[in-house]
Short mmCIF file of C-alpha atoms in Angstrom, two decimals:
data_model
loop_
_atom_site.label_atom_id
_atom_site.label_comp_id
_atom_site.label_asym_id
_atom_site.label_seq_id
_atom_site.Cartn_x
_atom_site.Cartn_y
_atom_site.Cartn_z
CA MET A 1 0.06 0.18 0.00
CA GLN A 2 1.59 3.63 -0.56
CA PRO A 3 1.77 5.79 2.18
CA TYR A 4 -0.77 8.42 2.52
CA SER A 5 -2.55 7.00 -0.47
CA SER A 6 -6.29 6.17 0.94
CA PRO A 7 -8.68 7.02 3.36
CA PHE A 8 -7.92 3.69 4.96
CA TYR A 9 -4.37 4.02 5.26
CA PHE A 10 -5.13 7.42 7.29
CA VAL A 11 -7.17 5.50 9.29
CA TYR A 12 -4.56 2.90 9.98
CA LEU A 13 -2.16 5.97 10.96
CA GLY A 14 -5.02 7.46 13.38
CA ILE A 15 -5.64 4.36 15.40
CA ALA A 16 -2.23 3.64 15.64
CA LEU A 17 -0.84 6.99 16.82
CA ILE A 18 -3.40 6.93 19.68
CA PRO A 19 -0.96 5.17 22.15
CA ILE A 20 1.54 7.07 21.35
CA ILE A 21 0.00 10.28 22.06
CA ILE A 22 -1.14 8.59 25.27
CA ALA A 23 2.37 7.83 26.16
CA HIS A 24 3.23 11.07 25.51
CA ALA A 25 0.61 12.93 27.88
CA TYR A 26 2.20 10.70 30.55
CA GLY A 27 5.66 12.08 30.09
CA LYS A 28 6.92 8.72 28.60
CA LYS A 29 8.38 8.21 25.03
CA ALA A 30 7.39 4.30 24.50
CA MET A 31 10.18 4.06 22.57
CA TRP A 32 9.34 0.03 21.80
CA TYR A 33 5.95 1.12 20.74
CA GLN A 34 6.97 3.68 18.07
CA ILE A 35 9.65 0.88 16.80
CA ILE A 36 6.79 -1.54 16.76
CA PHE A 37 4.45 1.01 14.52
CA THR A 38 7.38 1.72 12.29
CA ILE A 39 7.82 -1.87 11.83
CA ALA A 40 4.43 -2.60 10.91
CA PHE A 41 3.91 0.50 8.65
CA LEU A 42 7.19 -0.55 6.72
CA TRP A 43 5.86 -3.88 6.42
CA LEU A 44 2.02 -2.85 5.34
CA THR A 45 3.95 -0.45 2.53
CA PHE A 46 6.70 -2.66 1.53
CA ALA A 47 5.27 -6.38 2.13
CA GLY A 48 5.19 -8.95 -0.84
CA THR A 49 7.18 -7.45 -3.01
CA VAL A 50 10.60 -7.84 -3.47
CA THR A 51 11.30 -3.96 -2.22
CA LEU A 52 11.12 -5.23 0.95
CA TRP A 53 14.28 -7.63 0.71
CA ALA A 54 15.94 -4.34 -1.34
CA LEU A 55 14.90 -1.78 1.67
CA ILE A 56 16.64 -4.36 3.91
CA GLY A 57 19.66 -5.35 2.31
CA PHE A 58 20.25 -1.32 1.30
CA GLY A 59 20.31 -0.69 5.02
CA ILE A 60 22.42 -3.98 6.22
CA TYR A 61 25.28 -2.53 3.32
CA GLU A 62 24.92 1.27 4.07
CA THR A 63 25.45 0.09 7.64
CA ILE A 64 28.71 -1.63 7.09
CA LEU A 65 30.04 0.82 5.23
CA ILE A 66 29.08 3.50 7.63
CA LYS A 67 30.38 1.22 10.91
CA ILE A 68 33.59 0.65 8.37
CA TYR A 69 34.27 4.12 8.29
CA GLU A 70 33.13 5.29 11.86
CA PHE A 71 36.03 2.57 13.03
CA TYR A 72 39.01 3.94 10.46
CA ARG A 73 38.00 7.88 10.73
CA ILE A 74 36.95 7.71 14.76
CA LYS A 75 38.37 4.34 16.43
CA LEU A 76 41.90 4.54 13.76
CA LYS A 77 42.17 8.36 13.90
CA LYS A 78 42.85 8.00 10.46
CA ASN A 79 41.54 10.26 7.39
CA THR A 80 42.96 9.33 4.22
CA PHE A 81 40.91 11.19 1.33
CA LEU A 82 41.04 7.52 -0.94
CA ILE A 83 39.40 5.67 1.78
CA PHE A 84 36.62 8.14 2.33
CA LEU A 85 36.30 8.18 -1.41
CA ILE A 86 35.44 4.62 -1.67
CA ILE A 87 33.22 4.40 1.01
CA LEU A 88 30.88 7.44 -0.03
CA LEU A 89 31.00 6.06 -3.69
CA LEU A 90 30.00 2.42 -2.51
CA SER A 91 27.70 4.56 -0.38
CA ILE A 92 25.68 5.95 -3.47
CA LEU A 93 26.37 3.24 -5.49
CA PRO A 94 22.86 1.35 -5.37
CA LEU A 95 21.34 4.56 -6.02
CA PHE A 96 23.23 4.95 -9.36
CA ILE A 97 22.19 1.75 -10.39
CA VAL A 98 18.52 2.72 -9.68
CA LYS A 99 18.56 5.58 -12.05
CA LEU A 100 21.05 4.13 -14.48
CA THR A 101 18.72 0.89 -15.31
CA PRO A 102 16.15 2.40 -16.95
CA VAL A 103 18.57 4.04 -19.55
CA ILE A 104 19.99 0.84 -20.06
CA ASN A 105 17.09 -1.09 -20.06
CA PRO A 106 13.98 0.96 -20.52
CA VAL A 107 12.29 -2.93 -21.15
CA HIS A 108 12.64 -3.12 -17.60
CA PRO A 109 12.98 -0.06 -15.59
CA GLN A 110 12.64 -1.62 -12.30
CA SER A 111 16.33 -2.22 -10.66
CA ILE A 112 16.86 -5.10 -8.08
CA PHE A 113 17.85 -2.56 -5.53
CA GLY A 114 15.25 -0.35 -6.07
CA PHE A 115 12.40 0.71 -3.44
CA LEU A 116 10.25 3.36 -2.86
CA GLY A 117 12.52 6.28 -1.08
CA ILE A 118 15.69 4.77 -1.70
CA SER A 119 17.00 8.23 -2.68
CA TYR A 120 16.12 10.11 0.78
CA VAL A 121 17.39 7.22 2.91
CA THR A 122 20.74 7.13 0.44
CA PHE A 123 20.93 11.29 1.47
CA LYS A 124 20.92 10.12 5.08
CA THR A 125 23.74 7.54 4.66
CA VAL A 126 25.77 10.05 2.71
CA SER A 127 25.11 12.79 5.10
CA ILE A 128 26.79 10.75 8.03
CA ILE A 129 29.61 9.74 6.16
CA LEU A 130 30.57 13.34 5.35
CA GLU A 131 30.33 14.18 8.78
CA ILE A 132 31.73 11.72 10.49
CA ARG A 133 34.90 12.47 7.96
CA ASP A 134 34.32 16.21 9.29
CA GLY A 135 34.54 15.21 12.98
CA LEU A 136 31.30 16.22 13.44
CA ILE A 137 29.56 13.19 14.34
CA LYS A 138 32.10 11.06 16.84
CA ASP A 139 29.65 7.45 17.39
CA VAL A 140 26.64 5.95 15.15
CA PRO A 141 24.67 4.15 17.92
CA LEU A 142 22.75 1.21 15.75
CA LYS A 143 19.59 2.08 17.85
CA GLU A 144 19.26 5.47 16.91
CA TYR A 145 21.20 4.97 13.47
CA PHE A 146 18.60 2.67 12.60
CA TYR A 147 15.68 4.37 13.68
CA PHE A 148 17.17 7.58 12.05
CA LEU A 149 17.39 5.38 8.57
CA TYR A 150 14.15 4.07 8.68
CA PHE A 151 12.13 6.46 10.54
CA PHE A 152 8.48 5.74 8.56
CA PRO A 153 7.39 9.43 8.08
CA THR A 154 9.77 10.20 5.92
CA ILE A 155 11.25 7.23 4.51
CA SER A 156 9.28 7.66 0.81
CA SER A 157 9.73 11.17 0.19
CA GLY A 158 11.72 12.99 2.38
CA PRO A 159 12.11 16.07 4.16
CA ILE A 160 15.46 14.76 4.59
CA ASP A 161 16.72 14.71 8.28
CA ARG A 162 20.17 15.08 9.38
CA PHE A 163 21.39 12.43 11.83
CA ARG A 164 23.06 14.66 14.30
CA ARG A 165 19.20 16.54 14.71
CA PHE A 166 17.20 13.69 15.06
CA ARG A 167 19.68 12.16 17.63
CA LYS A 168 18.96 14.84 19.92
CA GLU A 169 15.11 15.05 19.59
CA LEU A 170 15.53 10.81 20.42
CA GLN A 171 17.62 11.92 23.49
CA ASN A 172 15.81 15.13 24.83
CA PRO A 173 12.68 14.54 26.89
CA ILE A 174 9.16 14.99 25.34
CA PRO A 175 8.59 18.67 24.67
CA GLU A 176 6.93 20.55 27.18
CA ASN A 177 4.90 22.40 24.04
CA TYR A 178 3.75 18.49 22.98
CA SER A 179 -0.16 19.26 23.06
CA GLU A 180 0.52 22.09 19.99
CA MET A 181 2.36 19.33 18.00
CA VAL A 182 -0.18 17.37 17.79
CA GLY A 183 -2.92 20.22 17.40
CA LYS A 184 -0.18 21.82 14.67
CA GLY A 185 0.14 18.24 13.65
CA ILE A 186 -3.59 17.53 12.46
CA PHE A 187 -3.55 21.12 10.91
CA TYR A 188 -0.76 19.95 8.91
CA ILE A 189 -2.84 17.24 7.74
CA PHE A 190 -5.75 18.31 7.02
CA GLN A 191 -4.06 21.20 5.05
CA GLY A 192 -2.28 18.44 3.20
CA PHE A 193 -5.36 17.08 2.01
CA LEU A 194 -6.54 20.37 0.91
CA TYR A 195 -3.25 20.50 -1.08
CA LYS A 196 -2.80 17.15 -2.43
CA TYR A 197 -6.49 15.80 -2.68
CA ILE A 198 -8.23 18.47 -3.68
CA ILE A 199 -6.34 21.96 -5.27
CA GLY A 200 -3.78 18.71 -6.73
CA TYR A 201 -6.21 16.64 -7.88
CA LEU A 202 -8.22 19.89 -9.50
CA ILE A 203 -5.46 20.79 -11.06
CA ASP A 204 -4.43 17.40 -12.74
CA THR A 205 -7.93 16.19 -13.79
CA TYR A 206 -9.51 19.25 -15.52
CA ILE A 207 -6.39 21.63 -16.51
CA LEU A 208 -3.34 19.60 -16.64
CA HIS A 209 -4.40 16.35 -18.48
CA ASP A 210 -6.24 17.64 -21.50
CA ILE A 211 -4.05 20.81 -21.75
CA SER A 212 -1.47 18.20 -21.92
CA ILE A 213 -2.53 16.55 -24.72
CA GLN A 214 -3.53 19.26 -26.54
CA ALA A 215 -0.16 20.76 -26.45
CA ALA A 216 1.38 17.44 -27.70
CA LEU A 217 -0.66 17.26 -30.36
CA HIS A 218 -1.32 21.16 -31.83
CA PRO A 219 1.46 22.86 -30.09
CA SER A 220 0.80 26.27 -29.36
CA PHE A 221 2.11 29.30 -27.08
CA CYS A 222 -0.97 29.41 -25.19
CA SER A 223 -1.66 25.98 -24.54
CA MET A 224 2.18 25.48 -23.69
CA LEU A 225 1.72 28.32 -21.53
CA VAL A 226 -1.37 26.83 -19.61
CA SER A 227 0.46 23.51 -19.64
CA MET A 228 3.81 25.19 -17.56
CA TYR A 229 1.84 27.01 -15.45
CA SER A 230 -0.55 24.15 -14.34
CA TYR A 231 2.23 21.49 -14.20
CA GLY A 232 4.35 23.58 -11.88
CA LEU A 233 1.41 24.43 -9.63
CA TYR A 234 0.55 20.43 -9.76
CA LEU A 235 3.97 20.30 -8.28
CA PHE A 236 3.71 22.07 -5.82
CA PHE A 237 0.34 21.29 -4.35
CA ASP A 238 0.82 17.35 -4.95
CA PHE A 239 4.48 17.06 -2.84
CA ALA A 240 3.73 20.10 -0.67
CA GLY A 241 0.54 18.22 0.72
CA TYR A 242 2.18 14.94 0.85
CA SER A 243 5.18 16.56 2.79
CA LEU A 244 2.09 17.97 5.29
CA PHE A 245 1.54 15.01 5.73
CA VAL A 246 5.33 13.63 6.26
CA ILE A 247 5.41 16.48 8.76
CA GLY A 248 1.64 15.83 10.45
CA ILE A 249 2.50 12.77 11.13
CA SER A 250 5.84 13.02 12.73
CA SER A 251 4.93 16.24 14.88
CA ILE A 252 1.75 13.98 16.56
CA MET A 253 5.34 11.35 17.07
CA GLY A 254 6.57 14.40 18.90
CA TYR A 255 9.42 14.83 16.05
CA ASP A 256 9.59 18.58 14.97
CA ILE A 257 11.50 17.52 11.28
CA PRO A 258 12.58 19.95 8.52
CA HIS A 259 10.07 21.54 6.45
CA ASN A 260 10.08 21.26 2.63
CA PHE A 261 8.39 24.46 1.32
CA ASN A 262 7.99 27.96 2.75
CA LYS A 263 5.78 30.10 0.23
CA PRO A 264 8.50 29.54 -2.59
CA PHE A 265 6.02 31.43 -4.72
CA ILE A 266 6.58 34.74 -3.56
CA SER A 267 10.29 34.55 -3.87
CA LYS A 268 11.73 37.88 -5.14
CA ASN A 269 14.80 36.01 -6.91
CA ILE A 270 15.84 32.78 -7.83
CA LYS A 271 18.59 32.12 -4.57
CA ASP A 272 14.98 33.17 -2.50
CA PHE A 273 13.59 30.75 -4.60
CA TRP A 274 15.56 27.75 -3.42
CA ASN A 275 15.52 28.68 0.04
CA ARG A 276 11.82 28.06 0.01
CA TRP A 277 10.83 25.24 -2.67
CA HIS A 278 12.27 22.03 -1.24
CA MET A 279 14.05 22.79 1.18
CA SER A 280 15.63 19.74 3.01
CA LEU A 281 17.07 18.48 -0.65
CA SER A 282 18.25 22.36 -1.53
CA PHE A 283 20.01 22.62 1.89
CA TRP A 284 21.60 19.34 1.42
CA PHE A 285 23.13 20.00 -2.07
CA ARG A 286 24.14 23.56 -0.46
CA ASP A 287 26.10 22.15 2.17
CA PHE A 288 26.90 18.67 1.24
CA VAL A 289 27.73 19.83 -2.63
CA ALA A 290 28.15 23.56 -3.60
CA MET A 291 29.86 24.54 -0.01
CA ARG A 292 32.32 21.50 0.36
CA LEU A 293 33.78 21.98 -2.83
CA MET A 294 33.65 25.65 -2.55
CA LYS A 295 36.03 25.30 0.60
CA THR A 296 37.97 22.89 -1.29
CA ILE A 297 38.46 25.18 -4.22
CA MET A 298 39.56 27.80 -1.69
CA GLU A 299 41.91 25.62 0.31
CA LYS A 300 43.64 23.82 -2.52
CA ARG A 301 44.15 27.51 -3.94
CA TRP A 302 42.77 26.47 -7.67
CA THR A 303 41.83 29.86 -8.24
CA LYS A 304 41.42 33.36 -6.43
CA ASN A 305 38.41 34.39 -8.37
CA MET A 306 35.67 33.92 -6.16
CA ALA A 307 32.96 34.59 -8.60
CA LEU A 308 33.94 32.09 -10.54
CA ILE A 309 34.38 29.39 -7.71
CA ALA A 310 30.99 30.42 -6.43
CA ASN A 311 29.56 29.29 -10.04
CA LEU A 312 31.58 26.10 -9.88
CA GLY A 313 29.80 25.41 -6.85
CA TYR A 314 26.39 26.10 -8.63
CA MET A 315 27.01 23.62 -11.29
CA ALA A 316 27.95 21.11 -9.36
CA SER A 317 25.46 20.96 -6.89
CA MET A 318 22.56 21.70 -9.40
CA GLY A 319 23.68 19.73 -12.18
CA LEU A 320 23.78 16.91 -9.58
CA MET A 321 20.58 17.92 -8.61
CA GLY A 322 19.58 17.41 -12.23
CA PHE A 323 21.07 14.08 -12.21
CA TRP A 324 19.08 12.96 -9.53
CA HIS A 325 16.04 13.50 -11.01
CA GLY A 326 16.84 10.80 -13.45
CA PHE A 327 19.31 10.56 -16.23
CA THR A 328 16.70 11.99 -18.57
CA TRP A 329 17.47 14.92 -20.80
CA PHE A 330 14.77 17.31 -19.50
CA TYR A 331 16.27 16.59 -15.67
CA ILE A 332 19.90 17.27 -16.61
CA VAL A 333 18.89 20.35 -18.88
CA TYR A 334 16.71 21.49 -15.91
CA GLY A 335 19.54 21.03 -13.31
CA PHE A 336 21.78 23.00 -15.36
CA TYR A 337 19.41 25.54 -16.38
CA HIS A 338 18.85 26.74 -12.54
CA ALA A 339 22.28 26.53 -12.37
CA PHE A 340 22.59 29.05 -14.99
CA LEU A 341 19.84 31.52 -13.37
CA LEU A 342 22.12 31.06 -10.23
CA MET A 343 24.87 32.10 -11.90
CA GLY A 344 22.92 34.96 -13.61
CA TYR A 345 21.90 36.09 -10.57
CA ASP A 346 25.24 36.65 -8.51
CA THR A 347 26.57 38.14 -12.63
CA TRP A 348 23.59 40.86 -11.84
CA LEU A 349 24.55 41.76 -7.92
CA ARG A 350 27.94 42.05 -8.69
CA LEU A 351 27.33 44.61 -11.45
CA LYS A 352 25.13 46.54 -9.74
CA LYS A 353 27.47 47.11 -6.79
CA LYS A 354 29.79 47.79 -9.11
CA ARG A 355 28.45 49.91 -11.45
CA LYS A 356 26.57 51.68 -7.52
CA TRP A 357 23.43 50.75 -9.15
CA LYS A 358 20.82 52.20 -6.88
CA ILE A 359 17.20 50.62 -7.18
CA PRO A 360 14.33 51.70 -5.27
CA SER A 361 12.85 48.82 -2.77
CA ASN A 362 9.65 48.98 -2.60
CA ARG A 363 6.13 47.29 -3.25
CA TRP A 364 6.05 47.56 -7.09
CA THR A 365 9.61 46.32 -7.54
CA SER A 366 9.09 43.66 -5.03
CA ALA A 367 6.11 42.47 -7.44
CA VAL A 368 8.09 42.71 -10.71
CA SER A 369 10.84 40.86 -8.82
CA ILE A 370 8.36 37.99 -8.06
CA PHE A 371 6.78 37.84 -11.66
CA ILE A 372 10.58 37.72 -13.15
CA THR A 373 11.45 34.95 -10.93
CA ILE A 374 7.88 32.55 -11.24
CA ASN A 375 8.10 33.15 -14.74
CA LEU A 376 11.65 31.90 -14.93
CA VAL A 377 10.80 29.48 -12.14
CA PHE A 378 7.93 27.22 -14.23
CA ALA A 379 9.84 28.01 -17.58
CA GLY A 380 11.88 25.48 -15.31
CA PHE A 381 9.11 22.94 -14.43
CA LEU A 382 8.03 23.50 -18.53
CA ILE A 383 12.01 22.05 -18.70
CA PHE A 384 11.29 19.19 -16.18
CA SER A 385 8.06 18.07 -17.42
CA GLY A 386 9.69 17.18 -20.63
CA ILE A 387 6.89 18.61 -22.34
CA PRO A 388 8.53 18.59 -26.09
CA ASN A 389 9.35 14.77 -25.42
CA ILE A 390 5.84 14.37 -24.84
CA ALA A 391 5.22 15.87 -27.73
CA ILE A 392 7.42 13.69 -29.95
CA MET A 393 6.24 10.82 -28.55
CA TYR A 394 2.13 11.78 -29.59
CA LYS A 395 3.54 11.97 -32.88
CA LEU A 396 5.03 8.75 -32.84
CA HIS A 397 1.35 7.35 -31.12
CA LEU A 398 2.88 6.50 -28.26
CA LYS A 399 1.26 6.76 -24.47
CA VAL A 400 3.81 8.21 -22.36
CA ALA A 401 2.96 10.04 -18.56
CA LEU A 402 3.86 12.91 -17.03
CA PRO A 403 7.25 12.48 -15.26
CA ASN A 404 6.74 12.74 -11.19
CA PHE A 405 8.77 14.81 -9.02
#
């Protein structure tokens, strides 16, 4: 059963959450029940399919890698780059195979290593390896690690949490504002219903489906424009709604996990957008790809050109984000498209500073900034949707579906 996919699923969740709420009300975390709760819903999601064994095998595989590197880095106090790189690449390998399989074998695109949420679990394990190398993580206790890795609400689609942050919540007592967290959790769940099953459904059913076919069969500027906006809005309401379910369930369980969206359509520039859109993912690539690459370039003194260093960071992080979505041309172009937008915005800021241009800051300039930013973002969604590819497919009389986010 797909997570959060049917009314019965939420009925099961509601019943299963009652003991957690009662235990928290009496000041007990009841971790034994939380573990049973997690195992039960993982079984409900993955049982009866090979993905269950893929999930278990992946967990064992990544645990071995992390414990080996923990012993090497912390116990032996060694920090050889080659060993770190091997462990890191081995950690990413299952996800790489999953993403590559549809390209090399389109007839059977499902990899034996694949399971729902492998991307988000991989982000967790990779971040642990990177923070062990940095000395930020001193030990990885298996109980806390496994609960973090398989934390049920976030396993299928994030948000992407960090081990150090999650571990603190595990170790801390029950929050004093737990009753408020329950209230917020219920609110987030109902907000998720509004986003995903009402607004998202209406956009998908009554606008996106028909207009996408029309844009493919009879391309025109207007049909492509409507398709662009409807697809972008559908992505937001569908995925934001899903994220709200996750945040709501986690909040009821007593965990304040990171949010994924913060009013992205009022962004005044492209940097502001990526600080509001799919935040746990964009912050992950910022912290673990862009910033690390920039730091390495400066430490190695490969160049002193800060503009070039920043641009390389954008290219690396956004390019990898594109490849992460899939080894398909429109995902890759989407990633580099946003890299160039970020580079262009940085160039504009430097030019404005150099020329000492004084642009007034008021509601009108803010409105213009938001208008420009959002239209550039929606143009990116058009690339992400693969609309040109869909048009070609329809002309060849092949059935295709819009890619999922």
